[in-house]
mmCIF file of C-alpha atoms and ligand atoms in Angstrom:
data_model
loop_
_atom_site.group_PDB
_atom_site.id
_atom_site.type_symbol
_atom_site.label_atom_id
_atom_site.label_comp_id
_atom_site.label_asym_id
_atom_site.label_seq_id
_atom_site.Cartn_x
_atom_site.Cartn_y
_atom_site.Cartn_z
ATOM 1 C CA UNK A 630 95.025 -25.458 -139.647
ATOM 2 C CA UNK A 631 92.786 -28.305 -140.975
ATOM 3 C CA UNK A 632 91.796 -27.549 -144.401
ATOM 4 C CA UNK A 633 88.041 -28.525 -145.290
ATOM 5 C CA UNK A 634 88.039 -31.424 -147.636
ATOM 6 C CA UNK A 635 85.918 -30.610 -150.405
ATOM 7 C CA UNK A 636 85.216 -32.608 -153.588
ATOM 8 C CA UNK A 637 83.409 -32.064 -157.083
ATOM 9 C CA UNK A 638 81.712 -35.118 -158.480
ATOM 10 C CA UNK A 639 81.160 -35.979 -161.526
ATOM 11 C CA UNK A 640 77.483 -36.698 -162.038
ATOM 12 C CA UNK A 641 76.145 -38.569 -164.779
ATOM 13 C CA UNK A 642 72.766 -39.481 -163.541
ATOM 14 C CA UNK A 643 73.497 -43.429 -163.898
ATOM 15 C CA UNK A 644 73.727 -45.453 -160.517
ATOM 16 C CA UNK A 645 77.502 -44.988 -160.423
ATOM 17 C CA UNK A 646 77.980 -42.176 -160.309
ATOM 18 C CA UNK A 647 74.926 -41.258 -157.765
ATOM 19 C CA UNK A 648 76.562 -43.853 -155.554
ATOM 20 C CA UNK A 649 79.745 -42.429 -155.876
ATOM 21 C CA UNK A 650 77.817 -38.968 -154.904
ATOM 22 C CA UNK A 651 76.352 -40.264 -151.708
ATOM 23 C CA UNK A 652 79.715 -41.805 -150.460
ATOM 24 C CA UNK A 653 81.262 -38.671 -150.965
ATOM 25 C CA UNK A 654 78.314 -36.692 -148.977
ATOM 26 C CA UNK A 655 79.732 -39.113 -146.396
ATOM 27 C CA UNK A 656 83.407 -38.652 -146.945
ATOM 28 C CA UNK A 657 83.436 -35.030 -147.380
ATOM 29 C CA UNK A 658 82.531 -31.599 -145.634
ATOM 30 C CA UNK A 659 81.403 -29.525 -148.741
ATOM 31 C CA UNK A 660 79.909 -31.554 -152.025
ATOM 32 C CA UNK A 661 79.769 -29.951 -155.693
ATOM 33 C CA UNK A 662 78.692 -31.545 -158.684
ATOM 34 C CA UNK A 663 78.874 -31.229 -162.089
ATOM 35 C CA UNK A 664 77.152 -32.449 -164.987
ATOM 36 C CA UNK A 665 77.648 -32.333 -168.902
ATOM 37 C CA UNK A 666 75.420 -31.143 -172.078
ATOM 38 C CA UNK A 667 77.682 -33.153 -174.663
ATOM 39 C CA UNK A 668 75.434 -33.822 -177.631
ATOM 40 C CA UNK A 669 74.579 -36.959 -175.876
ATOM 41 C CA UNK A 670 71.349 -38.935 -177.135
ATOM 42 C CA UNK A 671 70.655 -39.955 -174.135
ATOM 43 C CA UNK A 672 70.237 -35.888 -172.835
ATOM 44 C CA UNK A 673 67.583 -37.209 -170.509
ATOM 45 C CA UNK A 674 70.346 -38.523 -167.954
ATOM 46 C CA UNK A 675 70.360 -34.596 -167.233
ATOM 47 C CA UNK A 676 67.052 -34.321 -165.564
ATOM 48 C CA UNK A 677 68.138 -37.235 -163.053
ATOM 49 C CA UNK A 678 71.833 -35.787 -162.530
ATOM 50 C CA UNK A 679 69.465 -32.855 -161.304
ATOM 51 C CA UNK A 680 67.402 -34.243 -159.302
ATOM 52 C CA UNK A 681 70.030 -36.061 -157.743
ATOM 53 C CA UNK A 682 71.882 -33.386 -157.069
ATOM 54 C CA UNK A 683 69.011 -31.785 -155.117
ATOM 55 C CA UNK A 684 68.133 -35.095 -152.976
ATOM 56 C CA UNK A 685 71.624 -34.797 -151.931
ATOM 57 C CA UNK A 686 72.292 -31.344 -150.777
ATOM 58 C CA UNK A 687 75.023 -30.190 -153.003
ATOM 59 C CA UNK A 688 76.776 -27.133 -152.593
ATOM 60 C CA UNK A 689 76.402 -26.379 -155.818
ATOM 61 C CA UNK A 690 75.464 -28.455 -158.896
ATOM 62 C CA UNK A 691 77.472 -27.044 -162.538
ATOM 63 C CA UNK A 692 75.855 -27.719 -165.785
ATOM 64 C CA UNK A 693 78.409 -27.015 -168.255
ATOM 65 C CA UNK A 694 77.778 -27.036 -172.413
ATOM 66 C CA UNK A 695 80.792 -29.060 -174.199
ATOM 67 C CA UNK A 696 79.655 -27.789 -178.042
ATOM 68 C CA UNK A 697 82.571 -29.403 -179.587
ATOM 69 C CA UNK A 698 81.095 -32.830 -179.584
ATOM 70 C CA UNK A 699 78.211 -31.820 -181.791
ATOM 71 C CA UNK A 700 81.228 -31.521 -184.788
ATOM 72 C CA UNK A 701 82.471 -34.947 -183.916
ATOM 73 C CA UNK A 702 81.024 -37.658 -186.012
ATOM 74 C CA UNK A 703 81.163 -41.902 -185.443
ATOM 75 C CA UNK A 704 80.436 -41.933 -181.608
ATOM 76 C CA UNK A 705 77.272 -44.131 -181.492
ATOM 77 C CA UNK A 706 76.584 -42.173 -178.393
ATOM 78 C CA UNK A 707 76.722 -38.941 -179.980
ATOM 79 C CA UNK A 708 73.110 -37.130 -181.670
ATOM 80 C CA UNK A 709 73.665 -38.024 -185.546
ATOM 81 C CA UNK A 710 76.611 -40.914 -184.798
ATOM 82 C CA UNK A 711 75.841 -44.071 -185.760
ATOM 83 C CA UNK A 712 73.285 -46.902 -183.835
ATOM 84 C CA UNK A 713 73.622 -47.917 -180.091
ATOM 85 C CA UNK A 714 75.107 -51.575 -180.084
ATOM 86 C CA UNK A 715 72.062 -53.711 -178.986
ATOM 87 C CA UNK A 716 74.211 -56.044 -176.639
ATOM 88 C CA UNK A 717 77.470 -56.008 -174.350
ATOM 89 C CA UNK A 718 80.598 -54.933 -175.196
ATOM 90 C CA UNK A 719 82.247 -56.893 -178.205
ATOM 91 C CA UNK A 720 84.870 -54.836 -180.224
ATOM 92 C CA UNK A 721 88.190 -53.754 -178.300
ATOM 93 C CA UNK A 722 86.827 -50.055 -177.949
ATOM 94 C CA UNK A 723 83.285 -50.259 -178.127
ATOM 95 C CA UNK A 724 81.285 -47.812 -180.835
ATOM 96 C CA UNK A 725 80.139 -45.965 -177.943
ATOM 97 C CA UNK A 726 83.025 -44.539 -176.857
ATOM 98 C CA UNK A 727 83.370 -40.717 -176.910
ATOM 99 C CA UNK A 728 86.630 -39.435 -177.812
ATOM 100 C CA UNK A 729 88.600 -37.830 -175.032
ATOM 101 C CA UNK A 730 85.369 -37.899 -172.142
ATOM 102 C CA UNK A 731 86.639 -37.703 -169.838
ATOM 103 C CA UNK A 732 89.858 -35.893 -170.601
ATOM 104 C CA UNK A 733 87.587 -33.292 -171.871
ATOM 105 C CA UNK A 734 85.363 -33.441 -168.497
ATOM 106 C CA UNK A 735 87.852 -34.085 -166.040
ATOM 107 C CA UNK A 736 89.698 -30.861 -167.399
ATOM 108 C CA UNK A 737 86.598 -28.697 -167.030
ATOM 109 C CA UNK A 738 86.279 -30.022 -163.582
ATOM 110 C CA UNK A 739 89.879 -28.882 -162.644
ATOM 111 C CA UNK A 740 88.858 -25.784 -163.862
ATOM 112 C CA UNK A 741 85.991 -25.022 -161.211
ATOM 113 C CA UNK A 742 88.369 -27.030 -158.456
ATOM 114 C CA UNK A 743 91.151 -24.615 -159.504
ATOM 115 C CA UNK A 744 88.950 -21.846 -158.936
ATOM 116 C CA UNK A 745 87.265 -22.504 -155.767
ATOM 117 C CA UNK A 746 89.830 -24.030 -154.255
ATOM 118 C CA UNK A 747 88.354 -28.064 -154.245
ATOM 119 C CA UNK A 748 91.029 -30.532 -153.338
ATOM 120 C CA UNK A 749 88.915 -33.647 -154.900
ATOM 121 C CA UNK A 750 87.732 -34.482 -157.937
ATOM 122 C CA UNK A 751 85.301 -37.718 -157.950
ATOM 123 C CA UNK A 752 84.861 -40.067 -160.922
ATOM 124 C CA UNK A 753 82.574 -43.156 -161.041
ATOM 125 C CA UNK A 754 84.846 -45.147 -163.253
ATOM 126 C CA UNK A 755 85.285 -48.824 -162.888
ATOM 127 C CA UNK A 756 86.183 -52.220 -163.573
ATOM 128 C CA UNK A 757 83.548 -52.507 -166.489
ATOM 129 C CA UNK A 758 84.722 -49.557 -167.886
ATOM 130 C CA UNK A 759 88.236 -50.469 -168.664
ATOM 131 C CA UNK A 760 87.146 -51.052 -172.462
ATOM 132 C CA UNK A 761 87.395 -47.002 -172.897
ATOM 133 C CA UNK A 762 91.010 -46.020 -172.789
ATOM 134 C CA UNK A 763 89.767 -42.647 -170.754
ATOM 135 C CA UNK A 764 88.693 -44.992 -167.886
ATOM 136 C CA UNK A 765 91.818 -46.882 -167.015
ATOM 137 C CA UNK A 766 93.820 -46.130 -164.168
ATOM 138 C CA UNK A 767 97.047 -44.867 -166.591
ATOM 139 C CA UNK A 768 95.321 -42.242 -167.729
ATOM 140 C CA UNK A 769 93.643 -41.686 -164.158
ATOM 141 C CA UNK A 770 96.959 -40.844 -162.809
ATOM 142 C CA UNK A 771 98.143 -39.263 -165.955
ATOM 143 C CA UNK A 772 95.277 -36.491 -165.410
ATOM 144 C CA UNK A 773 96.095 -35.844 -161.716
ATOM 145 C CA UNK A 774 99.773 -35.230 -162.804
ATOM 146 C CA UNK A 775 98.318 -32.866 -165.534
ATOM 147 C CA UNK A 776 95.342 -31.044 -163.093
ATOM 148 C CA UNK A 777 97.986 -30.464 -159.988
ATOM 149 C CA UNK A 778 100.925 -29.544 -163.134
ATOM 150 C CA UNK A 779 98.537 -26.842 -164.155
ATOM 151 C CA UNK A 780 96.967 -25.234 -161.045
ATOM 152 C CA UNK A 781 97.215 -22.279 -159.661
ATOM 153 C CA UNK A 782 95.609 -23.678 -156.324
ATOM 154 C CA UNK A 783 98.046 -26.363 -156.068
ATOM 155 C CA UNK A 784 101.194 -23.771 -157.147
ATOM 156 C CA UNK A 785 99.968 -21.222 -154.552
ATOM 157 C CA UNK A 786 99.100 -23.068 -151.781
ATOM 158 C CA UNK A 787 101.257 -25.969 -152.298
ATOM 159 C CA UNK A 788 98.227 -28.559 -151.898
ATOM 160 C CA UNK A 789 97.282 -30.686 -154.223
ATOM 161 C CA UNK A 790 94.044 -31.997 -156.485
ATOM 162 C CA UNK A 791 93.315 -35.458 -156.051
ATOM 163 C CA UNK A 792 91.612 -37.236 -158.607
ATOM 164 C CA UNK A 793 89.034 -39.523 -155.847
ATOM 165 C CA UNK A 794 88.355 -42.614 -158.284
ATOM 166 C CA UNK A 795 87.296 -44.982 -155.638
ATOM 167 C CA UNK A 796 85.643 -47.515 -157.873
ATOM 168 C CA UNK A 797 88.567 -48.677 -159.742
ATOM 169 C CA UNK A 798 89.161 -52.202 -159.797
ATOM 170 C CA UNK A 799 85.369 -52.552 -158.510
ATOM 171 C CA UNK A 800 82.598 -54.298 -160.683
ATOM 172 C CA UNK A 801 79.243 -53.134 -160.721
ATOM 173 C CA UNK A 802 77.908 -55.475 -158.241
ATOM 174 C CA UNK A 803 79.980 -54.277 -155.449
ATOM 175 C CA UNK A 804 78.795 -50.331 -156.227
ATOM 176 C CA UNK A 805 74.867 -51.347 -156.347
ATOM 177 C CA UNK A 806 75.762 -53.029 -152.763
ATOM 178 C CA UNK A 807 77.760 -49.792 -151.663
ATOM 179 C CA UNK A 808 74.777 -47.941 -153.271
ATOM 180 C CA UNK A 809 72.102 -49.895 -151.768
ATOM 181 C CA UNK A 810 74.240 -49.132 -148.151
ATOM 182 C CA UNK A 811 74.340 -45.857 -148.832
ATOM 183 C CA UNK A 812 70.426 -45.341 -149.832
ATOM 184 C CA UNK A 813 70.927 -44.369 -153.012
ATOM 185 C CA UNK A 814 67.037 -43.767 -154.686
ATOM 186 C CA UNK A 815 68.569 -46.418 -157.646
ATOM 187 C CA UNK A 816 64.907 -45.402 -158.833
ATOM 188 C CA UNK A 817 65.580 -41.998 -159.516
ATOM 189 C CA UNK A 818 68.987 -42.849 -161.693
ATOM 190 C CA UNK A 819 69.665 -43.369 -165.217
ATOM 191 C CA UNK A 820 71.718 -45.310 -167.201
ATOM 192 C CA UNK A 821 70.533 -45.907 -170.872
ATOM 193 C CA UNK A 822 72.713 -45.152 -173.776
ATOM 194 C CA UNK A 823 69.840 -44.775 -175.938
ATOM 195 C CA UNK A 824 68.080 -42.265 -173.977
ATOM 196 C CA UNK A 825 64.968 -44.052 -174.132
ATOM 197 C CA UNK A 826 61.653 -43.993 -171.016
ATOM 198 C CA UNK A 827 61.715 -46.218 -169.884
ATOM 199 C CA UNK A 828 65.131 -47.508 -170.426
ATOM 200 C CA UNK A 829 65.918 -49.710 -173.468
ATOM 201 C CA UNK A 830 67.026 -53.188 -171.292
ATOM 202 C CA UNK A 831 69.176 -54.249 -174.480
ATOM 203 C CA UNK A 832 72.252 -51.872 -174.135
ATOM 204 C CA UNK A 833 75.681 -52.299 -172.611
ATOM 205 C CA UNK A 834 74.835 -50.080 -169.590
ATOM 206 C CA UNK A 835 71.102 -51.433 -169.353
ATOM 207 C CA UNK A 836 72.490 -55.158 -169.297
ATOM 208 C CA UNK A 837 75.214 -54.152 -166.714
ATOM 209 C CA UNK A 838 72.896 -52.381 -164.682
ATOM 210 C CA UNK A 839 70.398 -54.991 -164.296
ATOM 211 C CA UNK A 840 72.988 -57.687 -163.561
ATOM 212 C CA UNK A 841 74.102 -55.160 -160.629
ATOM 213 C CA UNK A 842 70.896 -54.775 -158.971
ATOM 214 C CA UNK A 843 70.382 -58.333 -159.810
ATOM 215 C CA UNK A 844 73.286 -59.360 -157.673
ATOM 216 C CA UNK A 845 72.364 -57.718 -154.736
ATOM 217 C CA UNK A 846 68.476 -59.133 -155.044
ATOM 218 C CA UNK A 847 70.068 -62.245 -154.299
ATOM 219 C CA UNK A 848 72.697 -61.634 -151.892
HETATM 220 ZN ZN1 LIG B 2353 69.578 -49.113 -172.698
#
């Protein structure tokens, strides 16, 4: 029998990952998401992952508290860490990196797929992002060895969890164009790491955003 194909995304808020929401509403017969309360400063991403969620239908959207992060000091995107970077990425692994993310998320996610029997995970990660170790495709195939090594799902019905990264190797530009396909409401995303309204327009995610949708202005 034809198994449904069913995927949980997860949702940020930011253009990515919406994007990477709407393709899978496309590519996919039931659609979950999930979102994370991580001690974030910029918290107000939530509100949009929501809304999102709801302008797309989900199945389901998951809001799931990570506490730990609140003990973990020296991520400048972390409430009480030190300042947001005013400009693009400069050090090798830049201050705004959160330690383990999406370890830490992706794991949570396997949980729920486990569970309810979802053969997909989706994560918006790409070419910009390769600065953070936890966005590279070793550790992207690392973590579907590990999810499919530890399921019950996969162990009872011999299937298996695929981590759906589709952005990989992709720059920014090419998911705004996707995104813009798509009809993604880029208006009702968020991207700011210092959880500003309106958005800064001086961080690393503000600056890559608005080259993005600058890109396909001109194209
Ligand atoms: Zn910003």
């Amino acid at each position: 029998m034809f198994a449904m194909k069913k995927v949980i995304v997860l949702l940020s808020g930011g253009m990515d990952s919406a994007t990477l929401l709407w393709l899978c509403k496309k590519e996919f017969d039931k659609v979950y998401a999930i979102s994370f309360d991580y001690g974030q400063k910029h918290k107000v991403e939530l509100r949009y992952a929501q809304e999102l969620a709801n302008m797309a239908s989900v199945e389901q959207h998951i809001l799931v508290e990570v506490p730990h992060y609140r003990l973990i000091k020296g991520s400048a995107l972390l409430e009480g860490g030190p300042e947001v970077p005013k400009e693009g990425y400069t050090q090798d692994v830049p201050a705004t990196n959160v330690p383990m993310r999406n370890l830490v998320f992706l794991a949570i996610a396997g949980s729920f797929a486990d569970n309810y029997q979802i053969d997909h995970i989706a994560i918006g990660v790409h070419a910009l992002d390769t600065p953070y170790p936890d966005c590279r495709v070793e550790f992207i195939t690392a973590m579907e060895s590990a999810l499919n090594a530890g399921s019950a799902f996969v162990a009872n019905t011999k299937r298996r969890i695929h981590l759906y990264a589709p952005f990989l190797g992709h720059s920014k530009a090419d998911i705004a164009r996707l995104g813009k396909a798509l009809g993604v409401p880029f208006e009702k995303t968020y991207s700011c790491y210092m959880g500003t309204e309106p958005p800064c327009g001086k961080c690393a995610t503000c600056l890559q955003r608005q080259e993005a949708l600058k890109a396909i202005m001109q194209a």
